CSV table of C-alpha atoms and ligand atoms in Angstrom, one decimal:
chain,number,residue,atom,x,y,z
P,1,MET,CA,174.7,179.5,-1.4
P,2,ASN,CA,171.9,181.9,-0.8
P,3,ALA,CA,171.3,184.8,-3.0
P,4,VAL,CA,171.3,188.2,-1.1
P,5,LEU,CA,168.8,190.3,-3.2
P,6,SER,CA,169.4,193.6,-1.2
P,7,GLY,CA,170.6,193.2,2.3
P,8,PRO,CA,170.5,196.0,4.9
P,9,LEU,CA,173.8,197.9,5.2
P,10,VAL,CA,175.6,196.1,7.9
P,11,PRO,CA,178.9,197.6,9.2
P,12,ALA,CA,181.8,195.2,8.4
P,13,ILE,CA,182.7,194.7,12.1
P,14,VAL,CA,179.2,194.0,13.2
P,15,GLN,CA,178.8,191.6,10.2
P,16,GLU,CA,181.8,189.9,11.2
P,17,SER,CA,180.8,189.4,14.8
P,18,LEU,CA,177.2,188.3,13.8
P,19,GLY,CA,178.8,185.7,11.5
P,20,GLN,CA,180.4,184.0,14.4
P,21,ILE,CA,177.2,183.6,16.3
P,22,ASP,CA,175.5,180.3,16.3
P,23,LEU,CA,172.0,180.5,17.6
P,24,ALA,CA,171.6,176.8,17.3
P,25,ASP,CA,174.3,176.3,19.7
P,26,PRO,CA,172.8,175.5,23.3
P,27,LEU,CA,175.6,177.2,25.0
P,28,PHE,CA,174.7,180.5,23.3
P,29,HIS,CA,171.5,180.4,25.3
P,30,THR,CA,173.2,180.1,28.6
P,31,SER,CA,174.8,183.6,28.1
P,32,SER,CA,173.4,186.5,30.0
P,33,ASN,CA,173.9,189.1,27.1
P,34,GLN,CA,171.7,187.3,24.5
P,35,HIS,CA,169.2,190.1,24.3
P,36,ARG,CA,172.0,192.3,23.2
P,37,VAL,CA,172.9,190.0,20.4
P,38,PHE,CA,169.3,189.6,19.4
P,39,LYS,CA,169.0,193.5,19.3
P,40,LEU,CA,172.1,193.6,16.9
P,41,LEU,CA,170.4,191.1,14.7
P,42,ARG,CA,167.0,192.9,14.7
P,43,ASP,CA,168.9,196.1,13.7
P,44,PHE,CA,171.4,195.0,11.3
P,45,ASP,CA,170.5,191.6,10.0
P,46,PRO,CA,166.9,190.7,10.8
P,47,VAL,CA,166.7,187.8,8.4
P,48,HIS,CA,170.1,186.3,9.1
P,49,TRP,CA,171.8,183.3,7.6
P,50,ASN,CA,173.1,181.1,10.5
P,51,GLU,CA,175.6,178.3,9.6
P,52,ASP,CA,175.0,175.4,11.9
P,53,GLY,CA,178.0,173.1,12.3
P,54,THR,CA,177.2,169.7,11.0
P,55,GLU,CA,173.6,170.5,10.2
P,56,PRO,CA,172.4,172.6,7.2
P,57,GLY,CA,172.3,176.3,7.8
P,58,PHE,CA,169.0,178.1,8.5
P,59,TRP,CA,167.5,181.5,8.4
P,60,SER,CA,167.0,183.4,11.7
P,61,VAL,CA,164.1,185.9,11.8
P,62,THR,CA,164.3,188.2,14.9
P,63,ARG,CA,161.9,191.2,14.2
P,64,TYR,CA,158.2,191.1,15.2
P,65,GLU,CA,156.9,192.0,11.9
P,66,ASP,CA,158.8,189.3,10.1
P,67,TYR,CA,157.9,186.6,12.8
P,68,VAL,CA,154.3,187.3,12.1
P,69,ALA,CA,154.7,187.3,8.1
P,70,VAL,CA,156.3,183.8,8.5
P,71,GLN,CA,153.8,182.3,11.1
P,72,LYS,CA,150.8,183.6,9.0
P,73,ASP,CA,152.1,182.4,5.7
P,74,GLY,CA,151.2,178.7,5.9
P,75,LYS,CA,151.4,178.4,2.0
P,76,SER,CA,155.1,179.1,1.9
P,77,PHE,CA,156.3,177.7,5.3
P,78,SER,CA,155.5,174.3,6.5
P,79,SER,CA,155.4,172.7,10.0
P,80,ALA,CA,155.3,169.1,8.7
P,81,TYR,CA,158.9,168.1,9.1
P,82,THR,CA,159.8,169.4,12.5
P,83,ASN,CA,159.2,172.5,14.5
P,84,VAL,CA,162.4,173.1,16.5
P,85,LEU,CA,166.2,173.1,15.8
P,86,GLY,CA,168.0,169.8,16.2
P,87,PRO,CA,169.3,166.8,14.4
P,88,GLN,CA,165.6,165.8,13.6
P,89,ARG,CA,165.7,168.5,10.9
P,90,ARG,CA,167.7,165.9,8.8
P,91,THR,CA,166.0,162.7,10.0
P,92,GLY,CA,162.5,163.9,10.6
P,93,ASP,CA,160.5,163.2,13.9
P,94,GLU,CA,158.4,160.4,15.0
P,95,GLY,CA,155.4,162.7,14.7
P,96,SER,CA,156.3,164.3,11.3
P,97,GLY,CA,153.2,164.7,9.2
P,98,ARG,CA,151.2,163.0,11.9
P,99,MET,CA,151.2,164.9,15.2
P,100,LEU,CA,149.3,168.3,15.6
P,101,THR,CA,152.5,170.4,15.8
P,102,HIS,CA,154.1,168.6,12.9
P,103,THR,CA,151.3,169.0,10.2
P,104,ASP,CA,149.9,171.5,7.8
P,105,PRO,CA,146.1,171.9,6.9
P,106,PRO,CA,144.0,170.1,6.1
P,107,ARG,CA,145.4,167.4,8.5
P,108,HIS,CA,146.3,170.0,11.1
P,109,THR,CA,142.8,171.6,11.0
P,110,ASP,CA,141.2,168.2,11.4
P,111,LEU,CA,143.4,167.2,14.4
P,112,ARG,CA,142.9,170.7,16.1
P,113,GLN,CA,139.0,170.3,15.9
P,114,LEU,CA,139.3,167.0,17.8
P,115,VAL,CA,140.7,168.7,20.9
P,116,ASN,CA,139.8,172.5,20.6
P,117,LYS,CA,136.6,172.2,22.6
P,118,ALA,CA,138.6,171.0,25.7
P,119,PHE,CA,140.9,174.0,25.7
P,120,THR,CA,138.5,176.9,25.5
P,121,PRO,CA,138.7,179.4,28.5
P,122,ARG,CA,135.2,178.1,29.5
P,123,ALA,CA,136.3,174.4,29.5
P,124,VAL,CA,139.5,175.0,31.5
P,125,ALA,CA,137.9,177.3,34.0
P,126,GLY,CA,136.6,174.4,36.1
P,127,LEU,CA,140.3,173.4,36.8
P,128,GLU,CA,141.0,176.6,38.7
P,129,PRO,CA,140.4,175.3,42.2
P,130,TYR,CA,142.6,172.2,41.5
P,131,VAL,CA,145.2,174.5,40.0
P,132,ARG,CA,145.2,176.9,43.0
P,133,SER,CA,145.3,174.1,45.6
P,134,VAL,CA,148.4,172.4,43.8
P,135,VAL,CA,150.3,175.6,43.5
P,136,GLY,CA,149.2,176.9,46.9
P,137,ARG,CA,150.4,173.7,48.6
P,138,ALA,CA,153.7,173.9,46.8
P,139,LEU,CA,154.2,177.5,47.9
P,140,ASP,CA,153.2,176.8,51.6
P,141,GLU,CA,155.9,174.0,51.7
P,142,ALA,CA,158.5,176.2,50.1
P,143,VAL,CA,157.8,179.1,52.4
P,144,GLU,CA,157.9,176.7,55.5
P,145,VAL,CA,161.4,175.2,54.2
P,146,GLY,CA,162.8,178.6,53.6
P,147,GLU,CA,165.3,178.2,51.0
P,148,CYS,CA,164.3,176.1,48.1
P,149,ASP,CA,164.9,175.2,44.5
P,150,PHE,CA,162.1,177.0,42.8
P,151,VAL,CA,162.3,174.9,39.6
P,152,GLU,CA,161.4,171.9,41.9
P,153,VAL,CA,158.7,174.1,43.6
P,154,VAL,CA,156.6,174.6,40.7
P,155,SER,CA,157.2,171.1,39.0
P,156,LEU,CA,153.8,169.7,39.8
P,157,LEU,CA,151.7,172.6,38.6
P,158,PRO,CA,151.8,172.0,34.7
P,159,VAL,CA,151.6,168.2,35.1
P,160,ALA,CA,148.8,168.2,37.3
P,161,SER,CA,146.9,170.9,35.3
P,162,ILE,CA,147.1,168.8,32.0
P,163,ALA,CA,146.6,165.5,33.7
P,164,ALA,CA,143.3,166.8,35.1
P,165,LEU,CA,142.2,167.8,31.7
P,166,LEU,CA,143.1,164.4,30.3
P,167,GLY,CA,141.2,162.8,32.9
P,168,VAL,CA,144.2,161.2,34.8
P,169,PRO,CA,143.1,160.6,38.5
P,170,GLU,CA,144.8,162.7,41.0
P,171,SER,CA,146.2,159.7,42.7
P,172,ASP,CA,148.4,159.2,39.6
P,173,TRP,CA,149.7,162.8,39.1
P,174,ARG,CA,153.0,162.2,40.9
P,175,LEU,CA,153.6,159.1,38.9
P,176,LEU,CA,153.0,161.0,35.6
P,177,LEU,CA,155.4,163.6,36.8
P,178,THR,CA,158.1,161.1,37.5
P,179,LEU,CA,157.5,159.1,34.2
P,180,THR,CA,157.3,162.4,32.2
P,181,THR,CA,160.5,163.8,33.8
P,182,ALA,CA,162.3,160.4,33.4
P,183,ALA,CA,161.1,160.0,29.7
P,184,PHE,CA,161.7,163.4,28.3
P,185,GLY,CA,164.3,164.7,30.9
P,186,SER,CA,165.4,168.2,31.0
P,187,ALA,CA,165.2,170.6,28.1
P,188,ASP,CA,169.0,171.1,28.6
P,189,GLN,CA,170.4,170.0,25.1
P,190,GLU,CA,173.9,169.6,26.3
P,191,PHE,CA,172.8,167.3,29.1
P,192,ARG,CA,170.9,165.1,26.5
P,193,ALA,CA,173.7,164.9,24.1
P,194,ALA,CA,175.9,163.8,27.0
P,195,ALA,CA,173.5,161.1,28.2
P,196,ASN,CA,175.0,157.6,28.2
P,197,ALA,CA,173.3,154.4,26.9
P,198,ASP,CA,172.2,153.7,30.3
P,199,ALA,CA,170.4,157.0,30.7
P,200,ARG,CA,168.9,156.5,27.2
P,201,ALA,CA,167.7,153.1,28.2
P,202,THR,CA,165.9,154.4,31.3
P,203,ALA,CA,164.4,157.1,29.4
P,204,ALA,CA,163.0,154.8,26.7
P,205,GLN,CA,161.6,152.5,29.5
P,206,ALA,CA,159.9,155.4,31.3
P,207,HIS,CA,158.4,156.5,27.9
P,208,ALA,CA,157.1,153.0,27.2
P,209,GLN,CA,155.4,153.0,30.7
P,210,LEU,CA,153.9,156.3,29.9
P,211,LEU,CA,152.4,155.0,26.7
P,212,LEU,CA,151.2,151.8,28.4
P,213,TYR,CA,149.5,154.1,31.1
P,214,CYS,CA,147.8,155.9,28.3
P,215,GLN,CA,146.8,152.7,26.5
P,216,ASP,CA,145.2,151.4,29.8
P,217,LEU,CA,143.4,154.7,30.4
P,218,MET,CA,142.1,154.6,26.8
P,219,ARG,CA,140.8,151.1,27.4
P,220,GLN,CA,139.0,152.3,30.6
P,221,ARG,CA,137.5,155.2,28.8
P,222,GLY,CA,136.4,153.0,26.0
P,223,CYS,CA,134.2,151.1,28.4
P,224,ASP,CA,133.4,154.0,30.6
P,225,PRO,CA,133.4,157.3,28.7
P,226,LYS,CA,133.8,160.5,30.7
P,227,ASP,CA,134.0,164.2,30.0
P,228,ASP,CA,137.6,164.3,29.5
P,229,LEU,CA,140.3,164.4,26.8
P,230,VAL,CA,141.2,160.9,26.7
P,231,THR,CA,137.7,160.0,26.1
P,232,ALA,CA,137.8,162.5,23.2
P,233,LEU,CA,140.8,160.8,21.9
P,234,VAL,CA,139.2,157.3,22.1
P,235,GLN,CA,136.1,158.5,20.4
P,236,ALA,CA,138.2,160.0,17.5
P,237,ARG,CA,140.1,156.6,17.3
P,238,ASP,CA,136.7,154.8,17.1
P,239,ALA,CA,135.3,157.1,14.5
P,240,GLY,CA,138.5,156.4,12.3
P,241,ARG,CA,139.8,159.8,12.6
P,242,LEU,CA,142.9,158.8,14.5
P,243,SER,CA,144.9,155.5,14.5
P,244,GLU,CA,145.7,154.0,18.1
P,245,GLU,CA,149.3,155.2,17.7
P,246,ASP,CA,148.2,158.7,16.7
P,247,ALA,CA,145.9,158.9,19.8
P,248,MET,CA,149.0,158.0,21.9
P,249,LEU,CA,151.2,160.6,20.2
P,250,PHE,CA,148.4,163.2,20.9
P,251,PHE,CA,148.6,162.1,24.7
P,252,ASP,CA,152.5,162.5,24.5
P,253,LEU,CA,152.2,166.0,23.0
P,254,LEU,CA,149.6,167.3,25.4
P,255,LEU,CA,151.7,166.1,28.4
P,256,LEU,CA,154.9,167.6,26.9
P,257,GLY,CA,153.5,170.8,25.2
P,258,GLY,CA,152.6,172.6,28.4
P,259,ASN,CA,155.1,171.1,30.8
P,260,GLU,CA,158.5,172.9,30.5
P,261,THR,CA,157.0,175.9,29.0
P,262,THR,CA,154.7,176.7,32.0
P,263,ARG,CA,157.1,175.5,34.5
P,264,HIS,CA,159.8,177.9,33.3
P,265,GLY,CA,157.1,180.5,32.7
P,266,ALA,CA,156.5,180.5,36.4
P,267,VAL,CA,160.2,180.3,37.4
P,268,GLY,CA,161.1,183.1,35.0
P,269,SER,CA,158.1,185.1,36.4
P,270,LEU,CA,159.5,184.9,40.0
P,271,LEU,CA,162.9,186.0,38.8
P,272,ALA,CA,161.4,189.0,37.0
P,273,LEU,CA,159.5,189.9,40.1
P,274,VAL,CA,162.7,189.7,42.1
P,275,GLU,CA,164.3,192.0,39.6
P,276,PHE,CA,161.6,194.5,39.6
P,277,PRO,CA,160.3,194.5,43.3
P,278,GLN,CA,158.1,197.7,42.7
P,279,GLU,CA,156.1,195.7,40.1
P,280,TRP,CA,155.7,192.8,42.5
P,281,GLU,CA,154.3,195.4,45.1
P,282,ARG,CA,152.1,196.9,42.5
P,283,LEU,CA,150.6,193.5,41.6
P,284,ARG,CA,150.1,192.6,45.2
P,285,ALA,CA,148.2,195.8,45.8
P,286,ASP,CA,146.0,195.6,42.7
P,287,ARG,CA,145.0,192.1,41.7
P,288,ASP,CA,142.9,193.6,38.7
P,289,LEU,CA,146.4,193.8,37.1
P,290,LEU,CA,146.6,189.9,37.0
P,291,PRO,CA,145.6,189.3,33.4
P,292,GLY,CA,147.9,192.0,32.1
P,293,ALA,CA,150.6,190.9,34.4
P,294,VAL,CA,150.5,187.3,33.0
P,295,ASN,CA,150.9,188.7,29.4
P,296,GLU,CA,153.7,191.0,30.4
P,297,LEU,CA,155.6,188.2,32.1
P,298,LEU,CA,154.9,185.9,29.1
P,299,ARG,CA,156.4,188.5,26.9
P,300,TRP,CA,159.4,189.0,29.3
P,301,VAL,CA,160.1,185.3,29.9
P,302,SER,CA,159.1,184.0,26.4
P,303,PRO,CA,159.4,180.4,27.7
P,304,SER,CA,159.4,179.0,24.2
P,305,LYS,CA,162.4,180.6,22.4
P,306,HIS,CA,161.8,179.7,18.8
P,307,VAL,CA,159.9,177.6,16.3
P,308,LEU,CA,161.0,176.4,13.0
P,309,ARG,CA,159.3,176.2,9.6
P,310,ARG,CA,160.5,174.7,6.3
P,311,ALA,CA,160.2,176.8,3.1
P,312,VAL,CA,157.9,174.8,0.5
P,313,ARG,CA,158.5,177.6,-2.2
P,314,ASP,CA,160.9,180.3,-2.8
P,315,VAL,CA,160.1,183.4,-0.8
P,316,GLU,CA,161.6,186.8,-0.3
P,317,LEU,CA,161.8,188.4,3.1
P,318,LYS,CA,163.6,191.6,3.8
P,319,GLY,CA,165.4,191.3,0.7
P,320,ARG,CA,166.7,187.8,1.3
P,321,LEU,CA,165.8,184.9,-0.9
P,322,ILE,CA,164.7,182.0,1.2
P,323,GLU,CA,164.9,178.9,-1.0
P,324,THR,CA,162.6,175.9,-1.2
P,325,GLY,CA,163.7,173.4,1.2
P,326,GLN,CA,165.6,175.8,3.6
P,327,ASP,CA,164.6,176.1,7.3
P,328,VAL,CA,163.4,179.4,8.9
P,329,VAL,CA,163.7,179.9,12.7
P,330,VAL,CA,161.5,182.5,14.3
P,331,TRP,CA,162.6,183.8,17.6
P,332,HIS,CA,159.7,184.8,20.0
P,333,HIS,CA,162.4,185.7,22.4
P,334,SER,CA,163.6,188.4,20.2
P,335,ALA,CA,160.4,189.6,18.6
P,336,ASN,CA,158.9,190.1,22.1
P,337,ARG,CA,161.7,192.6,22.8
P,338,ASP,CA,161.4,194.5,19.4
P,339,GLU,CA,161.5,198.1,20.1
P,340,ARG,CA,159.6,198.9,16.8
P,341,VAL,CA,156.5,197.4,18.6
P,342,PHE,CA,157.0,197.6,22.4
P,343,ASP,CA,158.0,200.9,24.1
P,344,ALA,CA,161.0,200.3,26.5
P,345,PRO,CA,160.9,196.6,25.9
P,346,ASP,CA,163.6,195.8,28.4
P,347,ARG,CA,161.5,197.3,31.3
P,348,LEU,CA,158.9,195.1,33.0
P,349,ASP,CA,155.7,196.9,33.1
P,350,LEU,CA,152.9,194.8,34.4
P,351,GLY,CA,150.3,197.4,33.3
P,352,ARG,CA,151.6,197.3,29.7
P,353,SER,CA,148.7,198.0,27.2
P,354,PRO,CA,148.4,197.0,24.4
P,355,ASN,CA,150.6,194.1,24.8
P,356,PRO,CA,150.5,192.1,21.5
P,357,HIS,CA,153.3,189.7,22.6
P,358,LEU,CA,154.0,186.6,20.7
P,359,ALA,CA,155.0,184.1,23.5
P,360,LEU,CA,152.2,181.8,22.7
P,361,GLY,CA,152.9,181.8,18.8
P,362,ALA,CA,150.7,183.1,16.2
P,363,GLY,CA,148.8,181.8,13.1
P,364,ALA,CA,147.4,178.4,12.7
P,365,HIS,CA,149.7,176.7,15.4
P,366,PHE,CA,149.0,179.3,18.0
P,367,CYS,CA,149.2,177.6,21.4
P,368,LEU,CA,146.4,175.1,21.9
P,369,GLY,CA,146.9,175.5,25.6
P,370,SER,CA,146.9,179.2,25.8
P,371,ALA,CA,143.8,179.5,28.1
P,372,LEU,CA,145.2,176.7,30.3
P,373,ALA,CA,148.6,178.4,30.4
P,374,THR,CA,147.2,181.7,31.4
P,375,LEU,CA,145.0,180.3,33.9
P,376,GLU,CA,147.9,178.4,35.7
P,377,LEU,CA,150.1,181.5,35.7
P,378,ARG,CA,147.4,183.7,36.9
P,379,ALA,CA,146.7,181.3,39.7
P,380,PHE,CA,150.4,181.0,40.5
P,381,LEU,CA,150.9,184.8,40.6
P,382,ASP,CA,147.9,185.3,42.8
P,383,GLU,CA,148.8,182.7,45.3
P,384,LEU,CA,152.3,183.8,45.3
P,385,CYS,CA,151.3,187.4,46.2
P,386,ASP,CA,149.0,186.0,49.0
P,387,ARG,CA,151.9,184.3,50.6
P,388,VAL,CA,155.4,185.6,49.8
P,389,ALA,CA,156.5,189.1,50.6
P,390,ALA,CA,159.8,188.9,48.7
P,391,ALA,CA,162.4,186.4,47.6
P,392,THR,CA,166.2,186.4,47.7
P,393,VAL,CA,168.2,184.5,45.1
P,394,THR,CA,170.8,182.7,47.1
P,395,GLU,CA,173.0,181.2,44.3
P,396,GLU,CA,173.6,182.4,40.8
P,397,PRO,CA,170.8,180.6,38.7
P,398,GLU,CA,172.3,178.3,36.1
P,399,ARG,CA,170.5,178.7,32.7
P,400,LEU,CA,169.3,175.7,30.6
P,401,ALA,CA,171.6,175.1,27.7
P,402,SER,CA,168.7,175.1,25.3
P,403,SER,CA,167.8,176.9,22.3
P,404,VAL,CA,164.1,175.7,22.5
P,405,ILE,CA,163.2,176.6,26.3
P,406,ASN,CA,164.2,179.7,28.1
P,407,GLY,CA,164.6,178.3,31.6
P,408,PHE,CA,167.0,177.4,34.4
P,409,LYS,CA,168.4,174.2,35.8
P,410,ARG,CA,168.2,175.4,39.3
P,411,VAL,CA,167.0,178.6,40.9
P,412,ARG,CA,167.9,178.6,44.8
P,413,VAL,CA,165.9,181.2,46.5
P,414,GLU,CA,164.7,182.0,50.1
P,415,LEU,CA,161.1,183.0,50.2
P,416,LYS,CA,160.0,185.5,52.8
P,417,PRO,CA,156.6,184.9,54.0
P,418,LEU,CA,154.0,187.8,54.2
B,501,HEM,C1,153.6,179.4,29.4
B,501,HEM,C2,153.2,178.3,28.8
B,501,HEM,C3,153.3,178.0,27.2
B,501,HEM,C4,154.0,178.6,26.3
B,501,HEM,C5,154.9,179.7,26.4
B,501,HEM,C6,153.6,177.9,24.9
B,501,HEM,C7,154.0,178.3,23.8
B,501,HEM,C8,153.5,177.8,22.6
B,501,HEM,C9,153.9,178.2,21.4
B,501,HEM,C10,154.9,179.4,21.1
B,501,HEM,C11,153.3,177.4,20.4
B,501,HEM,C12,153.4,177.6,18.9
B,501,HEM,C13,154.2,176.5,18.3
B,501,HEM,C14,154.3,176.7,16.9
B,501,HEM,O1,154.1,177.7,16.3
B,501,HEM,O2,154.8,175.7,16.2
B,501,HEM,C15,152.5,176.4,21.2
B,501,HEM,C16,151.8,175.5,20.6
B,501,HEM,C17,151.1,174.5,21.3
B,501,HEM,N1,151.1,174.4,22.7
B,501,HEM,FE1,151.8,175.9,24.0
B,501,HEM,N2,152.7,177.0,25.4
B,501,HEM,C18,152.4,177.1,26.7
B,501,HEM,C19,151.6,176.2,27.4
B,501,HEM,C20,150.8,175.1,26.9
B,501,HEM,C21,149.9,174.2,27.6
B,501,HEM,C22,149.5,174.3,29.1
B,501,HEM,C23,149.5,173.3,26.7
B,501,HEM,C24,148.5,172.2,27.2
B,501,HEM,C25,148.6,171.1,26.6
B,501,HEM,C26,150.1,173.6,25.4
B,501,HEM,C27,149.9,172.9,24.3
B,501,HEM,C28,150.4,173.3,23.0
B,501,HEM,C29,150.0,172.5,21.8
B,501,HEM,C30,149.3,171.2,21.7
B,501,HEM,C31,150.5,173.3,20.7
B,501,HEM,C32,150.6,172.9,19.3
B,501,HEM,C33,149.4,173.7,18.6
B,501,HEM,C34,149.3,173.4,17.0
B,501,HEM,O3,150.3,172.9,16.5
B,501,HEM,O4,148.3,173.6,16.6
B,501,HEM,N3,150.9,174.7,25.5
B,501,HEM,N4,152.7,176.7,22.4
């Protein structure tokens, strides 16, 4: 059992109700009052011990300052086992200790250096015309149809963007979207747990096809190098810095890392603009607000809900003793609404400044694709403001049952053209 050195004074009734909450339960994340629960945790038990059914318990960190403390303390907290909640906490991941997200320095620094150059704001700027045309076409079609599922409308945006950076030809983007969706499915954890043997076999087959596609592209780039990411992976492999398998894991990670996060970032942004129509009008009238608007919408939506670290030595945080081997989960979703840092955190303010949000992480693992993600969301918002006057949500949106991604299964909306 964990030693409590000097916990905050928690009223018994609050303590009892917080003790019943399981933040690892995907169903908790379908509830609309989760921000109220996170506020209680921030106020009364900011470093909270969460029992986790059949899995070992873990610490939940909900305040901004503690989030940053954990993310910046790479000596005490490791990423090398896994970086999200789930059964892989016991079993380890395929990528544990090998894939960028699942490594610590010096391996992590090495891997990041291989691809950093491709992700700078300058390097991704060239993609803007593609990104705009992809999102513009999707919005045109959606406006024409009238009522649509917005989760579908923005589905090609992230895959096309990362595919362009990897060097996948445009004619294969749809194929990549189909294979990625079939292989990794929805972020809905309930849906995944319920998947039957057939569904799992189909997913495995799609993943195998994706890896074969990657191998084939690597072969082509080996003979005919280009200025793209797959060529960078091939060169790293040939220089002995990556094995063939690690290069393929990298391909997987890059495809996945920016997919659901950006997609649900765009969907959540639309819903936020529907909720705050005056902010939508403000943005339409003043596009200089776009960079700040992207940051505020990232803070608001926090598409990635949490990341996980494992303590590799005993550490004290807010009077709690975190023991070696225990897992610590830091919640972007909560830190980004911390009233100790953000004025009126439950108000969307597209002009908010400063806005030190944590939606893209902090510390060594800060989002590699941050420049790409912000470019995509900026293009999305700009194209949306050019075309759509307002949107009406026509059915109650159904949230994803996921502690990892803040998103929706379906968002039926009617778009009103300008
Ligand atoms: C709105 C969109 C996005 C959000 C909210 C987001 C969020 C995050 C967060 C919170 C992390 C930190 C993970 C950790 O601390 O363990 C991260 C890392 C990462 N992101 Fe993103 N991301 C987004 C888009 C993208 C895109 C477009 C890519 C492109 C490939 C990408 C690739 C990555 C990679 C490879 C990492 C791992 C970095 C490392 O471990 O050093 N992300 N992202």
